mmCIF file of C-alpha atoms in Angstrom:
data_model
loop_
_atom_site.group_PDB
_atom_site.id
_atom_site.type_symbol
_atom_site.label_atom_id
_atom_site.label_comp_id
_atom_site.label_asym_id
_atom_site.label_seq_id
_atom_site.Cartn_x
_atom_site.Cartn_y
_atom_site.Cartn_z
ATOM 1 C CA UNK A 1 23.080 5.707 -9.803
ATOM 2 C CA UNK A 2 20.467 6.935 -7.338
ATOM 3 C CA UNK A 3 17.735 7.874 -9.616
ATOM 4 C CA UNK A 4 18.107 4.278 -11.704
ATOM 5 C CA UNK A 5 18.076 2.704 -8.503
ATOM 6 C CA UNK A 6 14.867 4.596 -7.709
ATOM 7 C CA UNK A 7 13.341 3.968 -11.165
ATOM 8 C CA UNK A 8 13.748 0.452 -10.905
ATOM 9 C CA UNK A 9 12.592 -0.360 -7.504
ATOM 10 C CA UNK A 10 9.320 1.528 -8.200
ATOM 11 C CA UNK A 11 8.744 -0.851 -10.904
ATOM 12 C CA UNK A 12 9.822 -3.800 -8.852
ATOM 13 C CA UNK A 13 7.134 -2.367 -6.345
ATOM 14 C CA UNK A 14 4.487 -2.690 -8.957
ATOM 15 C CA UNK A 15 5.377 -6.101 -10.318
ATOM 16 C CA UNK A 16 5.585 -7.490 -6.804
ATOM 17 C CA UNK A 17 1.946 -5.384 -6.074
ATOM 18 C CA UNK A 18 0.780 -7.067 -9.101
ATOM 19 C CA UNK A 19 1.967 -10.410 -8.250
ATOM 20 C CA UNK A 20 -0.350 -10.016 -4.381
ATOM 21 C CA UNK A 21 -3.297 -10.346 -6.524
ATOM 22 C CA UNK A 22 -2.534 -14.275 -6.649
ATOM 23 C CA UNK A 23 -3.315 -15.009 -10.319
ATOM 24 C CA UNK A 24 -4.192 -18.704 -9.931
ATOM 25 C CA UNK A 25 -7.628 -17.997 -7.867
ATOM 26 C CA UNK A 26 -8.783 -16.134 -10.965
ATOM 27 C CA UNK A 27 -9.461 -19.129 -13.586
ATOM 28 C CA UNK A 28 -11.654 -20.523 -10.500
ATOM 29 C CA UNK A 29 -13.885 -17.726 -10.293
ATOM 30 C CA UNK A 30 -16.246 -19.112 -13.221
ATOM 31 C CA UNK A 31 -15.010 -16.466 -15.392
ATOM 32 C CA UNK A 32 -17.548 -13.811 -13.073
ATOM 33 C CA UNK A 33 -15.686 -11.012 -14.602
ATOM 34 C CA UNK A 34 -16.444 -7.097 -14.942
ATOM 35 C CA UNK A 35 -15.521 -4.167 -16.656
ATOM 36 C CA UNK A 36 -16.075 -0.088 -15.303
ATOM 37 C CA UNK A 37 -15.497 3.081 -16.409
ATOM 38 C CA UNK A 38 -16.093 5.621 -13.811
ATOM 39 C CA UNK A 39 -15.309 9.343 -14.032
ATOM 40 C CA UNK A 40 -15.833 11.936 -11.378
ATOM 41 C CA UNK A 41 -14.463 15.105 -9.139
ATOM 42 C CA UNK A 42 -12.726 16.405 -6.064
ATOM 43 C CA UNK A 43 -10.703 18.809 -4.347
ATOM 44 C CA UNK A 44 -6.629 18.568 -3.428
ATOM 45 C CA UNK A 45 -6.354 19.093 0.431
ATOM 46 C CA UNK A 46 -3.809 21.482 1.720
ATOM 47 C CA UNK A 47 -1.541 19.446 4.660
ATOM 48 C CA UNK A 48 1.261 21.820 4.784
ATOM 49 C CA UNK A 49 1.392 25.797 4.204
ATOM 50 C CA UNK A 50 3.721 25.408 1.297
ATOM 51 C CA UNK A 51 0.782 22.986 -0.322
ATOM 52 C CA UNK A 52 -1.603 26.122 0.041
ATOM 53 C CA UNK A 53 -1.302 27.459 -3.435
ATOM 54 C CA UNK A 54 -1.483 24.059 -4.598
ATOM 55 C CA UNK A 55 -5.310 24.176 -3.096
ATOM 56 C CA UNK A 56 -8.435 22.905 -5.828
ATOM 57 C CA UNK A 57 -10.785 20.914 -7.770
ATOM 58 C CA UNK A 58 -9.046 18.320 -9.353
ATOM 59 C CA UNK A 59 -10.647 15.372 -11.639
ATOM 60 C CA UNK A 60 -10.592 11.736 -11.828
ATOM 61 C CA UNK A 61 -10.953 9.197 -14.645
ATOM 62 C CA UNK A 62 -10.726 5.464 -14.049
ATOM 63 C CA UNK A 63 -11.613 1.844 -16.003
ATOM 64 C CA UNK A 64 -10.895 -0.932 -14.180
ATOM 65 C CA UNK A 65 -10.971 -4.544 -14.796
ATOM 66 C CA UNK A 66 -12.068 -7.443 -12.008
ATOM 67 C CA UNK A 67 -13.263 -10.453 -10.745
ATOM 68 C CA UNK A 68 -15.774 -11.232 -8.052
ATOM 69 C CA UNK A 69 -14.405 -13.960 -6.224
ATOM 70 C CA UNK A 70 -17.101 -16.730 -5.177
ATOM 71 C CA UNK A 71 -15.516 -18.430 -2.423
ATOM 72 C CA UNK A 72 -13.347 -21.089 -4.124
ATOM 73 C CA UNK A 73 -10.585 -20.157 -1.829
ATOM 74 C CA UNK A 74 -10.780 -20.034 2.053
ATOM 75 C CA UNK A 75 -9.966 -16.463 2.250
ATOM 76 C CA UNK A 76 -12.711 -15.330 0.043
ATOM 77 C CA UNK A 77 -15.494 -16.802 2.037
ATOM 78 C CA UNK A 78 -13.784 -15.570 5.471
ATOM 79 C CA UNK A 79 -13.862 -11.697 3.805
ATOM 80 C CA UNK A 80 -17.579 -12.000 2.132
ATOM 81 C CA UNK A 81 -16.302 -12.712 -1.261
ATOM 82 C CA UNK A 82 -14.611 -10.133 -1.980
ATOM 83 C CA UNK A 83 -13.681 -8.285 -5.296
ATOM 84 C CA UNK A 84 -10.249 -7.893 -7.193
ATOM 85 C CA UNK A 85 -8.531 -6.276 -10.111
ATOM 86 C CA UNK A 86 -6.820 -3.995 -12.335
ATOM 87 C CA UNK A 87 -7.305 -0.554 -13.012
ATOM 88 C CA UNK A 88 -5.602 2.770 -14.613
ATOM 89 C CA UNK A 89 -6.119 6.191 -13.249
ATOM 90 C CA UNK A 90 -5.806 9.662 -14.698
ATOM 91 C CA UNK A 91 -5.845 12.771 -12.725
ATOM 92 C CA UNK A 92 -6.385 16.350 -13.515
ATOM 93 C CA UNK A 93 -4.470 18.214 -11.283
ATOM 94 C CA UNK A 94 -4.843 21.825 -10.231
ATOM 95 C CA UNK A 95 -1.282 23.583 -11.448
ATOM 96 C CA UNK A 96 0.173 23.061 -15.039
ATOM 97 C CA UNK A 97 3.785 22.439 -12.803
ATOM 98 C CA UNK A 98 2.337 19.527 -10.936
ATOM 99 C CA UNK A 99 1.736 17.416 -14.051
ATOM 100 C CA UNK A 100 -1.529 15.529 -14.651
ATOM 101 C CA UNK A 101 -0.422 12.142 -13.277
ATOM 102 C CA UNK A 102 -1.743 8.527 -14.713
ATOM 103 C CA UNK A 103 -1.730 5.049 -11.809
ATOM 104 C CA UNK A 104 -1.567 1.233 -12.683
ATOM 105 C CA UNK A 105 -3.014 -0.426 -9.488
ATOM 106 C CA UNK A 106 -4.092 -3.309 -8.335
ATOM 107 C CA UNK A 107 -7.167 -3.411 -6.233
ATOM 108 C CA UNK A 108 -9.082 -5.139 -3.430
ATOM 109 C CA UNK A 109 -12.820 -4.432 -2.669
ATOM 110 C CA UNK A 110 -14.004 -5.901 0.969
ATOM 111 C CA UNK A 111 -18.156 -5.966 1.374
ATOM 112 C CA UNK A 112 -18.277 -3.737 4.322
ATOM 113 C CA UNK A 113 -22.216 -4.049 4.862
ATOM 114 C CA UNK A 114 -25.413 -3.983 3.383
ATOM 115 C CA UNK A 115 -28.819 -1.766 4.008
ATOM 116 C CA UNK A 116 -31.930 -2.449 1.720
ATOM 117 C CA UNK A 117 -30.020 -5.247 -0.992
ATOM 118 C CA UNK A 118 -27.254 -2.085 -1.723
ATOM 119 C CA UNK A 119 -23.946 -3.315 -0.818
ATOM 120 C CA UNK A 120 -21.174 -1.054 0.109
ATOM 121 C CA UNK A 121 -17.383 -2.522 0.218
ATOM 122 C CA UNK A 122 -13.924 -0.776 1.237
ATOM 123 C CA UNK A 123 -11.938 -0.156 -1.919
ATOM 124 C CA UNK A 124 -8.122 -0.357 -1.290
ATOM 125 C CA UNK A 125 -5.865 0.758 -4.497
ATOM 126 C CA UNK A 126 -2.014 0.576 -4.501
ATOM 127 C CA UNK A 127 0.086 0.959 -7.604
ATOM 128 C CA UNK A 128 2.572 3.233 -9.826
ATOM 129 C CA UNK A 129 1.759 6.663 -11.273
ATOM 130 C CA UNK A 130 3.770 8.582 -13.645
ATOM 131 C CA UNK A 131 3.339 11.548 -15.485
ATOM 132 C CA UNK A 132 4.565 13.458 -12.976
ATOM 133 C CA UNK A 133 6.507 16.821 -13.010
ATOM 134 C CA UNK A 134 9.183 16.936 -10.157
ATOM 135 C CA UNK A 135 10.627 19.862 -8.523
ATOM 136 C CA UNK A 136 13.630 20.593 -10.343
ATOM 137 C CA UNK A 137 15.298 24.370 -11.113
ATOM 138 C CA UNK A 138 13.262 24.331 -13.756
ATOM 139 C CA UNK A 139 10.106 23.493 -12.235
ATOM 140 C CA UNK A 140 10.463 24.955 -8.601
ATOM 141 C CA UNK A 141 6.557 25.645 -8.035
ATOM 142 C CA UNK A 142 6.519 21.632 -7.055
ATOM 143 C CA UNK A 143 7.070 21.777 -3.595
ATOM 144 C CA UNK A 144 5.214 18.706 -3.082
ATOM 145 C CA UNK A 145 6.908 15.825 -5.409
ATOM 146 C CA UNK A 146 10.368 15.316 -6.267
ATOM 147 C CA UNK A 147 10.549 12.464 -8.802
ATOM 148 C CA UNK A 148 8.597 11.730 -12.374
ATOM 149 C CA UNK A 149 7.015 8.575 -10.458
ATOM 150 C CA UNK A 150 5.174 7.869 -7.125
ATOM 151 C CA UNK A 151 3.369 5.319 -5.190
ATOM 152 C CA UNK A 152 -0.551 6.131 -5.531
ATOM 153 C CA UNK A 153 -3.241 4.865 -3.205
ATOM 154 C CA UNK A 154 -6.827 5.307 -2.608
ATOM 155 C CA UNK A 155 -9.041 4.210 0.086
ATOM 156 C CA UNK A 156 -13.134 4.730 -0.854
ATOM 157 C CA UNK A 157 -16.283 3.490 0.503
ATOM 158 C CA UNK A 158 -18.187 2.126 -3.038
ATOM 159 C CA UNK A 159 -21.442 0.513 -3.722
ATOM 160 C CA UNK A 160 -23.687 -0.647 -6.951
ATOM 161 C CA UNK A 161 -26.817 -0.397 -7.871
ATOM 162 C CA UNK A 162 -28.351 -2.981 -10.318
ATOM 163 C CA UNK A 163 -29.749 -1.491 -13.396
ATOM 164 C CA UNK A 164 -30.226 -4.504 -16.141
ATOM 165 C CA UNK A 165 -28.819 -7.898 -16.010
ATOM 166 C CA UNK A 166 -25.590 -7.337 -16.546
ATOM 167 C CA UNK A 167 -24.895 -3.445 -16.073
ATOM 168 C CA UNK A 168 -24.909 -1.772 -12.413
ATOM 169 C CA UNK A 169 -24.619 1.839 -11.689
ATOM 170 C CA UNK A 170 -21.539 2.557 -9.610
ATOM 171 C CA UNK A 171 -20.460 5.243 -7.240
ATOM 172 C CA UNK A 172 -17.610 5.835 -4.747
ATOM 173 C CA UNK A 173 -16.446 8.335 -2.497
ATOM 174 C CA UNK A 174 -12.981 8.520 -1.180
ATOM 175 C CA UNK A 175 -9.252 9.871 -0.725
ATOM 176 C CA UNK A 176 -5.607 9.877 -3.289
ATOM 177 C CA UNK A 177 -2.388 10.195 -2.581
ATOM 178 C CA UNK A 178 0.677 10.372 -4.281
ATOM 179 C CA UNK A 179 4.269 9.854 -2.611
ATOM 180 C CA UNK A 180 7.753 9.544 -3.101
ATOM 181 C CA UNK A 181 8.301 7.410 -0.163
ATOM 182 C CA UNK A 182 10.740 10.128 1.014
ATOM 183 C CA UNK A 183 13.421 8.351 -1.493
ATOM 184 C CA UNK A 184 13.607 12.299 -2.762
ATOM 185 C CA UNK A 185 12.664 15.031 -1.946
ATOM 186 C CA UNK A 186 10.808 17.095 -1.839
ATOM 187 C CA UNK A 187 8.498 14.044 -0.210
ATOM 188 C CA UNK A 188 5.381 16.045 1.201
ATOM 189 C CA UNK A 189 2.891 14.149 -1.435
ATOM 190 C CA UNK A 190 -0.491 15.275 -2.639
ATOM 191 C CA UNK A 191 -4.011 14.528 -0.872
ATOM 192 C CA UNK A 192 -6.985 14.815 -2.111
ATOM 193 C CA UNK A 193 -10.583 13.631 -1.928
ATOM 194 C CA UNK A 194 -13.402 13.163 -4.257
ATOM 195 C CA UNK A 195 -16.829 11.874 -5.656
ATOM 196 C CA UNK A 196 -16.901 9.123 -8.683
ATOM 197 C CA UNK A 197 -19.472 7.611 -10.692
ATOM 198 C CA UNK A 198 -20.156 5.041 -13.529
ATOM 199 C CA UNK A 199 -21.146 2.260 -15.276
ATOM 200 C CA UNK A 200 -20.243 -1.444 -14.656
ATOM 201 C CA UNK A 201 -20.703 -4.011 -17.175
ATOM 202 C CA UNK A 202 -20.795 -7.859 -15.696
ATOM 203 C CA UNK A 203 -19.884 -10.038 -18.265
ATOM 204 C CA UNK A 204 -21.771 -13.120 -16.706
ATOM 205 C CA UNK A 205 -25.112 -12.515 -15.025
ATOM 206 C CA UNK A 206 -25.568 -11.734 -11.572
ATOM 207 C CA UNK A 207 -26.728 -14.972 -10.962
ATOM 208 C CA UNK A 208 -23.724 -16.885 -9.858
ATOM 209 C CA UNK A 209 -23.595 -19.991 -7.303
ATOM 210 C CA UNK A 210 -21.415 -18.827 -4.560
ATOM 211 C CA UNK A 211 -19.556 -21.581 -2.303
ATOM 212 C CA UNK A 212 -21.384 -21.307 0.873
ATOM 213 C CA UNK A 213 -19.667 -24.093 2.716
ATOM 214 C CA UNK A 214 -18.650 -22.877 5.974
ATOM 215 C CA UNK A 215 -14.637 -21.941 6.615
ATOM 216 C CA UNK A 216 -12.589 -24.355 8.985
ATOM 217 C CA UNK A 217 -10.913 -21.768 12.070
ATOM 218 C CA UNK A 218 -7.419 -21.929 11.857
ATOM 219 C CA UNK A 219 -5.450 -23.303 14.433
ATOM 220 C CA UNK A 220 -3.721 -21.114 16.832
ATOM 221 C CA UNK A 221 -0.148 -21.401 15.626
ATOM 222 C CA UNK A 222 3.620 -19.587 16.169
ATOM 223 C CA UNK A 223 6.210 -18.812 14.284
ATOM 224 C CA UNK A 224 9.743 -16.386 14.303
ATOM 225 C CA UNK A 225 10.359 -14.913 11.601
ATOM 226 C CA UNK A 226 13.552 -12.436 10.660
ATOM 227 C CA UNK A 227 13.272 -9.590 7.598
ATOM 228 C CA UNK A 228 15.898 -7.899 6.612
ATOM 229 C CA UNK A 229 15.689 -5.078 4.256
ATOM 230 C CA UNK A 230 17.745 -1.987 2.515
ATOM 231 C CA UNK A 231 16.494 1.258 1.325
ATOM 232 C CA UNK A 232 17.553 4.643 0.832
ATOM 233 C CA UNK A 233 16.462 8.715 1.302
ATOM 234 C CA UNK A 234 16.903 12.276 1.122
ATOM 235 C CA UNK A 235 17.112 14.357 4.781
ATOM 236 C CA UNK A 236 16.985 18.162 2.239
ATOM 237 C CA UNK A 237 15.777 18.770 -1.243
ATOM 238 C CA UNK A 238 19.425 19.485 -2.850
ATOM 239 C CA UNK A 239 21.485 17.216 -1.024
ATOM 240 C CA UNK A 240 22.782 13.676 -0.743
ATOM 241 C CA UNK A 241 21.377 10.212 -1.141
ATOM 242 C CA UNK A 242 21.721 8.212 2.352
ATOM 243 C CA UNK A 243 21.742 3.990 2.582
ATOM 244 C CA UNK A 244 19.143 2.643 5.437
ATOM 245 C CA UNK A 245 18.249 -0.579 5.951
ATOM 246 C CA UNK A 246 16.830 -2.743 8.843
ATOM 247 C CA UNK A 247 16.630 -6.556 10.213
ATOM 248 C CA UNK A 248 13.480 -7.478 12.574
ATOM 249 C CA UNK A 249 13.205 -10.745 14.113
ATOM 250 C CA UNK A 250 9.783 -11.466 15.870
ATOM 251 C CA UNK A 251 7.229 -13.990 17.329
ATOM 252 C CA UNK A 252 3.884 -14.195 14.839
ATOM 253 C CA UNK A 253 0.703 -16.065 16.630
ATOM 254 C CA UNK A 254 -1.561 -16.752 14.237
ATOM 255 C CA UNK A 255 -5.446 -16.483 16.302
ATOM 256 C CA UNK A 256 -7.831 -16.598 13.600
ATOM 257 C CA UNK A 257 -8.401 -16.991 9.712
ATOM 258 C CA UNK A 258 -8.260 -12.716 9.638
ATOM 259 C CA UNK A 259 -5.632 -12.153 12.286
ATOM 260 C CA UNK A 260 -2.151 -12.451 12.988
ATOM 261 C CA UNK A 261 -0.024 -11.009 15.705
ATOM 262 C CA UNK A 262 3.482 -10.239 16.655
ATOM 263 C CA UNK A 263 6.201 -8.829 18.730
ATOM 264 C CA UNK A 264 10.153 -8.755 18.493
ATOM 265 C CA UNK A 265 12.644 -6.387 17.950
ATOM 266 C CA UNK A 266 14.139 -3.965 15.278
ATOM 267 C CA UNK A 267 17.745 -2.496 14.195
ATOM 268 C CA UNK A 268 18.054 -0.079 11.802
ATOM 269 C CA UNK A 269 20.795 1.424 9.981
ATOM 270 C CA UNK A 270 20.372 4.995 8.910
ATOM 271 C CA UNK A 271 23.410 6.929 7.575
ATOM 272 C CA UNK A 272 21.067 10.370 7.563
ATOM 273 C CA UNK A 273 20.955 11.267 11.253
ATOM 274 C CA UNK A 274 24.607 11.996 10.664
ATOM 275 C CA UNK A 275 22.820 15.061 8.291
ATOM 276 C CA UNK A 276 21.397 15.773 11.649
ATOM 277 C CA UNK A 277 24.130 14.872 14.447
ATOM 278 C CA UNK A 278 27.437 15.669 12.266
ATOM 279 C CA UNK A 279 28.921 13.004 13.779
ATOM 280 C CA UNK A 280 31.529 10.644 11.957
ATOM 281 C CA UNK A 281 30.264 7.893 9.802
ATOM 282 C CA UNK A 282 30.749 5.160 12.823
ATOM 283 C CA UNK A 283 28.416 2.036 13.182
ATOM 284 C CA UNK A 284 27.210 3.958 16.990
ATOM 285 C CA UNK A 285 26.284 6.830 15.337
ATOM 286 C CA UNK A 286 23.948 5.267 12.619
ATOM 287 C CA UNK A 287 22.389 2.133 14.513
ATOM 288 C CA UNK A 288 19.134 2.768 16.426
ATOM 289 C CA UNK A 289 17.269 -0.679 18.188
ATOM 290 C CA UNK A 290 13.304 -0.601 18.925
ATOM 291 C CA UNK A 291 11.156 -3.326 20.683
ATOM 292 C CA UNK A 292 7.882 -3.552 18.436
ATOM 293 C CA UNK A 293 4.500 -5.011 18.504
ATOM 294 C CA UNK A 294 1.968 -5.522 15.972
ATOM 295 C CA UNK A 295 -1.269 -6.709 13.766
ATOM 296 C CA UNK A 296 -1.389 -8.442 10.558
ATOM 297 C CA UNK A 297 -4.644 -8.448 8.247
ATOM 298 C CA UNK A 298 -4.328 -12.112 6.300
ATOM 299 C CA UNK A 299 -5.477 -12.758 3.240
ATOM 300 C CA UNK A 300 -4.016 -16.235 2.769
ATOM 301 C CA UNK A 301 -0.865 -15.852 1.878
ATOM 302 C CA UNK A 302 -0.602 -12.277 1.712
ATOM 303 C CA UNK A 303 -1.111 -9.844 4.978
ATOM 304 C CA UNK A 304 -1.753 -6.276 5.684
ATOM 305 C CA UNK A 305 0.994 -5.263 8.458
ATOM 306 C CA UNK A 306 0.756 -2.601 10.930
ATOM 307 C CA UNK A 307 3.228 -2.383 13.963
ATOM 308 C CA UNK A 308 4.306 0.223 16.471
ATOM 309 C CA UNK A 309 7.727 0.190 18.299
ATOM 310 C CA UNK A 310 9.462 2.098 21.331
ATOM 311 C CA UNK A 311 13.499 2.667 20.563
ATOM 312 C CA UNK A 312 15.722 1.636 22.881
ATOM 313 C CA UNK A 313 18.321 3.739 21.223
ATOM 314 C CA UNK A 314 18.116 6.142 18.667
ATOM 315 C CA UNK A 315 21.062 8.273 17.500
ATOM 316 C CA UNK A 316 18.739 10.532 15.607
ATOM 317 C CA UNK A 317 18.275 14.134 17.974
ATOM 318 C CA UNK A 318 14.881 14.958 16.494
ATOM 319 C CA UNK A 319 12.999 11.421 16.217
ATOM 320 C CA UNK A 320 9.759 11.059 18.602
ATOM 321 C CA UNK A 321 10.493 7.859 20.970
ATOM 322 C CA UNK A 322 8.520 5.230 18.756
ATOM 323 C CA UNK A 323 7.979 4.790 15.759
ATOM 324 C CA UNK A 324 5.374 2.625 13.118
ATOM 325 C CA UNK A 325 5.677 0.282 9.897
ATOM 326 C CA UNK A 326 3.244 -0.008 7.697
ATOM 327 C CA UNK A 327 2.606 -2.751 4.826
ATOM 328 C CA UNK A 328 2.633 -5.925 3.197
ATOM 329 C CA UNK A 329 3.977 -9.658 3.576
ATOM 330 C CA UNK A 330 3.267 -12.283 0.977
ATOM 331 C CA UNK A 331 4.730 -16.060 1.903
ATOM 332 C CA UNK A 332 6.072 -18.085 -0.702
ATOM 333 C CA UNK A 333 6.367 -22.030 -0.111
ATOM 334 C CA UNK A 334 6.042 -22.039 3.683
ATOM 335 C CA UNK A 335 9.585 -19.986 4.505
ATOM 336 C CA UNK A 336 10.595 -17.240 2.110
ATOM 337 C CA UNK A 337 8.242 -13.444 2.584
ATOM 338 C CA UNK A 338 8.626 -11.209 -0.084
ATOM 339 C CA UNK A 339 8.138 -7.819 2.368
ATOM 340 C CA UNK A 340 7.314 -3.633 1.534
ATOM 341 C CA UNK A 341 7.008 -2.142 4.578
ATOM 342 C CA UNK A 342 7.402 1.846 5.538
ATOM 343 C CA UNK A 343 8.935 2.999 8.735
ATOM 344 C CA UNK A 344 7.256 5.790 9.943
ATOM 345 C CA UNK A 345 7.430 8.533 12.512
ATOM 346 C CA UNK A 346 3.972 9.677 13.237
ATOM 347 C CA UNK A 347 2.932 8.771 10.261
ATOM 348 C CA UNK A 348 5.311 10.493 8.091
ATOM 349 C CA UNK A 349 7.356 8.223 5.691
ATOM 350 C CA UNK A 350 11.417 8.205 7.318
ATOM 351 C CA UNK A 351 12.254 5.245 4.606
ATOM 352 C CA UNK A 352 10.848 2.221 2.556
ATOM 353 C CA UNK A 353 12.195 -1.275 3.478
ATOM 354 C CA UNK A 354 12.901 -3.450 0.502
ATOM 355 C CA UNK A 355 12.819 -6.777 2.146
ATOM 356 C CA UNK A 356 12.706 -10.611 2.241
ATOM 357 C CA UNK A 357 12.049 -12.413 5.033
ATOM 358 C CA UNK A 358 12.609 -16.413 6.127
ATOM 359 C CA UNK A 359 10.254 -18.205 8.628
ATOM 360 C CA UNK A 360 12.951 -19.866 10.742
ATOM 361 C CA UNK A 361 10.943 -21.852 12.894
ATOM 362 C CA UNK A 362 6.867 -22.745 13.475
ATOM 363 C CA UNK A 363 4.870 -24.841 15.234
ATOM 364 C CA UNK A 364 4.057 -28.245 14.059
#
């Protein structure tokens, strides 16, 4: 049933998001916890003529709930102690049809840099809204979203200001977006960009003893790797579901405590260029190959993975000649890699990988 399947694997997206945040480094943080309720406004950004009427303000309300790591881990110390967390979302959108969606997310803040003792940090959210209402016949004004849930993500630029000893003033400026991940359609999504502002409340003081001890470089070390993954998508609003999937194998060199990088090749299996070709269901007329190369962002165990590749061969008549993924890796135990990745055609979502991966060899 495609829309259980797509029901489920959104929430398996969010339990596996929620599972990046690597529980176990939070009972070392000497419970330096926090606690902000922000609310603010912004305006949904037009990408697409049929998005026009869409055009707004639109408002925000958020409370989140995080830790600011002090350096107990490697990984916190190599990213400036960074800050992590929970939050819920609720939007105010601009049409009554669109819904007024609410997010669970996970988040990341990275200290960016600092001018005067204010700190600004990058703000990364990923998570799971719902509340949603999806184009249907009943509801054919949303041109934009075609299922009840969506992946939501921000990126912001945020800083605090202290006001008392355990309150700080806090404001952030940055983008949303919803999208279906084009497992329906419509898939266009909804941008936007706005203004918050709030109140933090530090449960501990602000003066807590950070591990200062320098970080030990990593060794310069390979590995190949193989993913394989499944998925699934829409090529038209009103018709069929179509099965994709992928397998990559690749060489990862791992250069510095921040950085890893890579390069290999990529199948793919995609049953919707037939929508496109009209060619019989045969293995030649679904399989494209690619030769990629790429960038990870590592956080320990987890990474942040961008890659571009060139196809080889590509059944598909109206695909550009490369093509990009876009996501993220966490290694269990050495071997197995728990992997969301989207593959992308300049920068437009063609289908989300679902996959695992295995580290099949490494240097000692």
């Amino acid at each position: 049933m495609p829309i259980l399947k797509t029901i489920k694997a959104k929430w398996y997206s969010l339990i596996f998001t929620l599972c990046l945040l690597n529980p176990s480094d939070s009972h070392a943080q000497n419970q330096n916890y926090f606690f902000d309720v922000t609310g603010g406004v912004g305006r949904l950004i037009s990408h697409h003529p049929l998005l026009d009427p869409l055009e707004g303000p639109v408002s925000f309300f958020n409370a989140r709930w995080g830790i600011k790591t002090t350096g107990k881990k490697d990984w916190q110390r190599t990213f400036n102690y960074p800050t992590i967390g929970l939050g819920v979302f609720h939007n105010q959108l601009t049409q009554s049809y669109l819904g007024n969606p609410t997010a669970a997310y996970t988040f990341m803040y990275l200290p960016f840099f600092e001018v005067a003792k204010i700190k600004f940090n990058l703000g990364i959210h990923l998570g799971l809204a719902w509340g949603i209402h999806p184009y249907s016949v009943q509801n054919p004004l949303n041109v934009a979203l075609g299922s009840m849930c969506a992946a939501y993500a921000s990126l912001n630029l945020n800083t605090t200001f202290t006001l008392t000893s355990n309150i700080d003033l806090y404001l952030c400026a940055g983008g949303y977006h919803y999208s279906n991940g084009n497992t329906t359609k419509p898939n266009k999504g909804l941008n936007q960009l706005g203004t918050e502002g709030g109140l933090r409340y530090r449960l501990t003081s602000s003066n807590i003893q950070f591990n200062k001890n320098p970080v030990k470089p990593v060794e310069r070390k390979g590995s190949v790797m193989i993913f394989g993954a499944y998925g699934w998508k829409k090529e038209v609003t009103d018709g069929s579901f179509y099965n994709t999937g992928s397998l990559s194998t690749g060489y990862y060199l791992t250069i510095n405590n921040k950085s890893r990088l890579s390069t290999g090749g990529d199948l793919f299996y995609d049953e919707g260029v037939l929508y496109f070709s009209q060619k019989e269901n045969k293995l030649k007329n679904v399989i494209a190959s690619g030769l990629f190369a790429g960038h990870e962002l590592t956080l320990s165990q987890f990474s942040i993975v961008t890659q571009i590749g060139i196809y080889l061969n590509n059944p598909h008549p109206a695909d550009p000649f490369y093509y990009e993924r876009l996501g993220m890796r966490y290694i269990i135990s050495n071997r197995v890699i728990p992997s969301l990745t989207l593959k992308a055609h300049e920068f437009k979502i063609d289908f989300i990988e679902w996959g695992i991966g295995i580290v099949l060899w490494k240097t000692k």
